[in-house]
């Protein structure tokens, strides 16, 4: 490690999103020339580090603030000998497990590690990284740079972005975001979020919280699509649509049909946006933007055109909002609307390594172009498109919690082969139905390549995609399915409620049915509609129910302002002062104190004490865990350690 002190900068908004909310991992494996030694591998990594500062970056708490430290060099390349009965992929899996146990999500460690894997005369360069540093798009950039370095090229070809330089580095991006001139862009992004959540559709799928018996619940299913370069090129030539728009339209429309809903919200990654200003940020991880997509009816190509228009119009705002603004606006909209707005679909599309222009101009790859829906001889299940070489594989993962019911990623295995992968929750989308969904997307791409349109119903029928089974007490209203039994069970579990019923009755806005709850209160109980609504909102935050009733009827009990409801503590002077200090608005305007604490500048390492104080006061906010469904500030706080004052030299990070 050089004696020079590292330079520090704030985290970018996208990095905060990954660090506080998503806590993801990235890994990759790249073959190297036979006989590559440790010194040659280290030179290769040093060349990458010189170009991309994020590869030599760690995080530290400096004067109570989480900041990124850019070091003169990164973690040294370590040599790993593959066992005689092992494989490079298995060794990479072992490295990922070690990284997860000792490095991931911890301050004072390099965000990216490189390893040289050896097996006889074969060599691989393995990378394991925190998503704070490396996202899927940056994976492609690093892979292209490795190709150039191994072939002695210094000026790389177009990688799908409108420039050839290294892009904006994360530290520079963070300083730009802190510039007062960015206020206009941030305001516009915040307005975008408010408009989105004011009319965003409710959660599409029923929420199934993690618990016992989750083994095998989460899986990854992958469709390998040879000749995708030719397929995509012909599709663009015939339709004028980007492949990402076609894939996203097919994904969203087929799942809307399966769930029998009018619309859905998909979290879309930066790589789909095809926007020069944002795509230039190659080394700062992407954050996702919620995009509402409506069910378009019979034409999937019309739906794809609408998707492309929606993404294009969103470019000025996507990626410029503060990620915690997203959480705040969603929480407040859920309180205001009484509807679960958590996203349960995500979409990632990595542009082709050779660039869009080269893809269009390339010779078509191998494909039959028939758009066949398969026959009795198909080995890939009903609805197989019979494209030569295309195949589906799937395996369960070791995860016990995942935010999305289904997350679709499109990545390139090589310049001609694409892999469409779904990371799924089997309680939302069974592996068999996931295979049908992937075949449906393949069928839409195949037909688009020949200039033919199709409808979601036709595709679903061809591939065997079935509608989601519904319970006996589920009813459709206001663009969402409502489980009346779930609402009744939650009401009956409240103290003082002896009987409860939920129904859809006439009298709603615009002639729609009104979701109504009627409860009977025990003698001596004090219940008000406000109390019932506030208690049910807790279940909306977790996704246990999609909506809170619009009208409450209460029989029996005593009249009260609601303060006597068990579990609702009185607002003490200490609590009022704390809430006022954090939000400036008092106890009535704090839907999520975890969020308020962070936004008010509270030190993350002091958060456990703050949370314990709130618990002793009887206040139980939804919290990041329920709002985001992912890792929380609580888990982060356990890893933070106090550091020296700003200007001091932090310790060198552990490799």
mmCIF file of C-alpha atoms in Angstrom, residues 502-629:
data_model
loop_
_atom_site.group_PDB
_atom_site.id
_atom_site.type_symbol
_atom_site.label_atom_id
_atom_site.label_comp_id
_atom_site.label_asym_id
_atom_site.label_seq_id
_atom_site.Cartn_x
_atom_site.Cartn_y
_atom_site.Cartn_z
ATOM 1 C CA UNK A 502 -65.170 -6.867 5.470
ATOM 2 C CA UNK A 503 -67.098 -6.376 2.249
ATOM 3 C CA UNK A 504 -67.329 -4.358 -0.956
ATOM 4 C CA UNK A 505 -70.434 -2.166 -0.883
ATOM 5 C CA UNK A 506 -71.884 0.494 -3.187
ATOM 6 C CA UNK A 507 -70.942 4.084 -2.512
ATOM 7 C CA UNK A 508 -67.277 4.298 -3.525
ATOM 8 C CA UNK A 509 -65.694 7.075 -5.558
ATOM 9 C CA UNK A 510 -66.588 7.176 -9.274
ATOM 10 C CA UNK A 511 -69.173 4.469 -8.821
ATOM 11 C CA UNK A 512 -66.654 1.827 -7.707
ATOM 12 C CA UNK A 513 -67.468 -0.389 -4.710
ATOM 13 C CA UNK A 514 -66.363 0.886 -1.329
ATOM 14 C CA UNK A 515 -64.189 -1.363 0.828
ATOM 15 C CA UNK A 516 -66.035 -1.470 4.135
ATOM 16 C CA UNK A 517 -65.158 -2.915 7.543
ATOM 17 C CA UNK A 518 -67.653 -3.459 10.368
ATOM 18 C CA UNK A 519 -66.502 -4.419 13.851
ATOM 19 C CA UNK A 520 -68.138 -5.099 17.196
ATOM 20 C CA UNK A 521 -66.275 -3.696 20.188
ATOM 21 C CA UNK A 522 -66.254 -5.332 23.612
ATOM 22 C CA UNK A 523 -67.873 -3.502 26.504
ATOM 23 C CA UNK A 524 -65.486 -0.965 27.936
ATOM 24 C CA UNK A 525 -63.335 -0.850 24.790
ATOM 25 C CA UNK A 526 -62.646 2.469 23.132
ATOM 26 C CA UNK A 527 -62.302 2.153 19.359
ATOM 27 C CA UNK A 528 -62.475 4.784 16.642
ATOM 28 C CA UNK A 529 -62.166 4.472 12.838
ATOM 29 C CA UNK A 530 -58.834 6.283 13.146
ATOM 30 C CA UNK A 531 -57.510 3.586 15.495
ATOM 31 C CA UNK A 532 -58.605 0.771 13.197
ATOM 32 C CA UNK A 533 -57.136 2.399 10.124
ATOM 33 C CA UNK A 534 -53.794 3.102 11.812
ATOM 34 C CA UNK A 535 -53.490 -0.480 13.013
ATOM 35 C CA UNK A 536 -54.306 -1.905 9.576
ATOM 36 C CA UNK A 537 -51.758 0.402 7.970
ATOM 37 C CA UNK A 538 -49.066 -1.611 9.728
ATOM 38 C CA UNK A 539 -50.154 -4.625 7.676
ATOM 39 C CA UNK A 540 -50.149 -2.544 4.490
ATOM 40 C CA UNK A 541 -46.493 -1.649 5.122
ATOM 41 C CA UNK A 542 -45.554 -5.328 5.272
ATOM 42 C CA UNK A 543 -47.720 -6.260 2.283
ATOM 43 C CA UNK A 544 -49.915 -8.577 4.376
ATOM 44 C CA UNK A 545 -52.978 -6.802 2.960
ATOM 45 C CA UNK A 546 -53.042 -4.655 -0.182
ATOM 46 C CA UNK A 547 -55.489 -1.995 1.026
ATOM 47 C CA UNK A 548 -57.138 -0.493 4.091
ATOM 48 C CA UNK A 549 -60.960 -0.132 4.159
ATOM 49 C CA UNK A 550 -62.433 3.189 3.065
ATOM 50 C CA UNK A 551 -65.203 3.113 5.688
ATOM 51 C CA UNK A 552 -65.458 1.668 9.198
ATOM 52 C CA UNK A 553 -68.565 0.877 11.179
ATOM 53 C CA UNK A 554 -68.212 0.239 14.928
ATOM 54 C CA UNK A 555 -70.917 -1.286 17.153
ATOM 55 C CA UNK A 556 -70.641 -1.311 20.961
ATOM 56 C CA UNK A 557 -67.761 -0.106 23.115
ATOM 57 C CA UNK A 558 -67.295 3.360 24.578
ATOM 58 C CA UNK A 559 -66.779 6.632 22.745
ATOM 59 C CA UNK A 560 -63.139 7.749 22.951
ATOM 60 C CA UNK A 561 -60.460 9.749 21.183
ATOM 61 C CA UNK A 562 -58.535 6.520 20.728
ATOM 62 C CA UNK A 563 -55.807 7.076 23.298
ATOM 63 C CA UNK A 564 -57.174 4.250 25.448
ATOM 64 C CA UNK A 565 -56.577 1.641 22.744
ATOM 65 C CA UNK A 566 -54.140 -0.959 24.156
ATOM 66 C CA UNK A 567 -50.770 -0.776 22.462
ATOM 67 C CA UNK A 568 -51.113 2.918 21.627
ATOM 68 C CA UNK A 569 -49.043 4.808 24.238
ATOM 69 C CA UNK A 570 -49.749 8.346 25.310
ATOM 70 C CA UNK A 571 -47.546 10.997 23.672
ATOM 71 C CA UNK A 572 -45.130 11.915 26.458
ATOM 72 C CA UNK A 573 -43.278 15.204 26.533
ATOM 73 C CA UNK A 574 -40.029 13.341 25.787
ATOM 74 C CA UNK A 575 -41.538 11.562 22.798
ATOM 75 C CA UNK A 576 -43.015 14.793 21.450
ATOM 76 C CA UNK A 577 -39.669 16.572 21.773
ATOM 77 C CA UNK A 578 -37.854 13.722 20.028
ATOM 78 C CA UNK A 579 -40.332 13.594 17.166
ATOM 79 C CA UNK A 580 -40.265 17.354 16.765
ATOM 80 C CA UNK A 581 -36.468 17.403 16.676
ATOM 81 C CA UNK A 582 -36.376 14.739 13.969
ATOM 82 C CA UNK A 583 -39.205 15.868 11.723
ATOM 83 C CA UNK A 584 -40.051 19.410 12.725
ATOM 84 C CA UNK A 585 -43.729 18.510 12.565
ATOM 85 C CA UNK A 586 -44.572 16.605 15.741
ATOM 86 C CA UNK A 587 -45.823 13.058 16.300
ATOM 87 C CA UNK A 588 -48.543 13.175 13.658
ATOM 88 C CA UNK A 589 -46.096 13.325 10.750
ATOM 89 C CA UNK A 590 -43.587 10.527 11.332
ATOM 90 C CA UNK A 591 -44.573 7.422 9.365
ATOM 91 C CA UNK A 592 -41.030 6.029 9.595
ATOM 92 C CA UNK A 593 -38.668 7.227 12.293
ATOM 93 C CA UNK A 594 -35.796 5.090 10.999
ATOM 94 C CA UNK A 595 -35.873 7.192 7.849
ATOM 95 C CA UNK A 596 -36.329 10.459 9.728
ATOM 96 C CA UNK A 597 -33.310 9.677 11.921
ATOM 97 C CA UNK A 598 -31.047 9.155 8.932
ATOM 98 C CA UNK A 599 -32.330 12.160 6.996
ATOM 99 C CA UNK A 600 -31.936 14.369 10.081
ATOM 100 C CA UNK A 601 -28.227 13.590 10.107
ATOM 101 C CA UNK A 602 -28.213 11.113 12.986
ATOM 102 C CA UNK A 603 -25.008 9.123 13.278
ATOM 103 C CA UNK A 604 -25.579 5.547 12.097
ATOM 104 C CA UNK A 605 -23.394 4.101 14.847
ATOM 105 C CA UNK A 606 -25.750 5.621 17.436
ATOM 106 C CA UNK A 607 -28.875 4.188 15.853
ATOM 107 C CA UNK A 608 -29.262 1.083 18.100
ATOM 108 C CA UNK A 609 -29.439 3.332 21.187
ATOM 109 C CA UNK A 610 -31.943 5.589 19.419
ATOM 110 C CA UNK A 611 -34.093 2.610 18.416
ATOM 111 C CA UNK A 612 -34.018 1.205 21.950
ATOM 112 C CA UNK A 613 -35.139 4.570 23.339
ATOM 113 C CA UNK A 614 -38.114 4.538 21.000
ATOM 114 C CA UNK A 615 -39.006 0.992 21.997
ATOM 115 C CA UNK A 616 -38.975 1.953 25.689
ATOM 116 C CA UNK A 617 -41.313 4.809 24.827
ATOM 117 C CA UNK A 618 -43.659 2.323 23.192
ATOM 118 C CA UNK A 619 -43.257 3.664 19.659
ATOM 119 C CA UNK A 620 -42.973 0.996 16.936
ATOM 120 C CA UNK A 621 -42.508 2.544 13.460
ATOM 121 C CA UNK A 622 -42.725 0.425 10.295
ATOM 122 C CA UNK A 623 -38.952 0.548 9.897
ATOM 123 C CA UNK A 624 -36.768 -0.101 6.877
ATOM 124 C CA UNK A 625 -37.227 -3.855 7.275
ATOM 125 C CA UNK A 626 -40.962 -3.651 6.599
ATOM 126 C CA UNK A 627 -40.807 -0.754 4.156
ATOM 127 C CA UNK A 628 -38.021 -2.003 1.907
ATOM 128 C CA UNK A 629 -38.090 -5.719 2.607
#
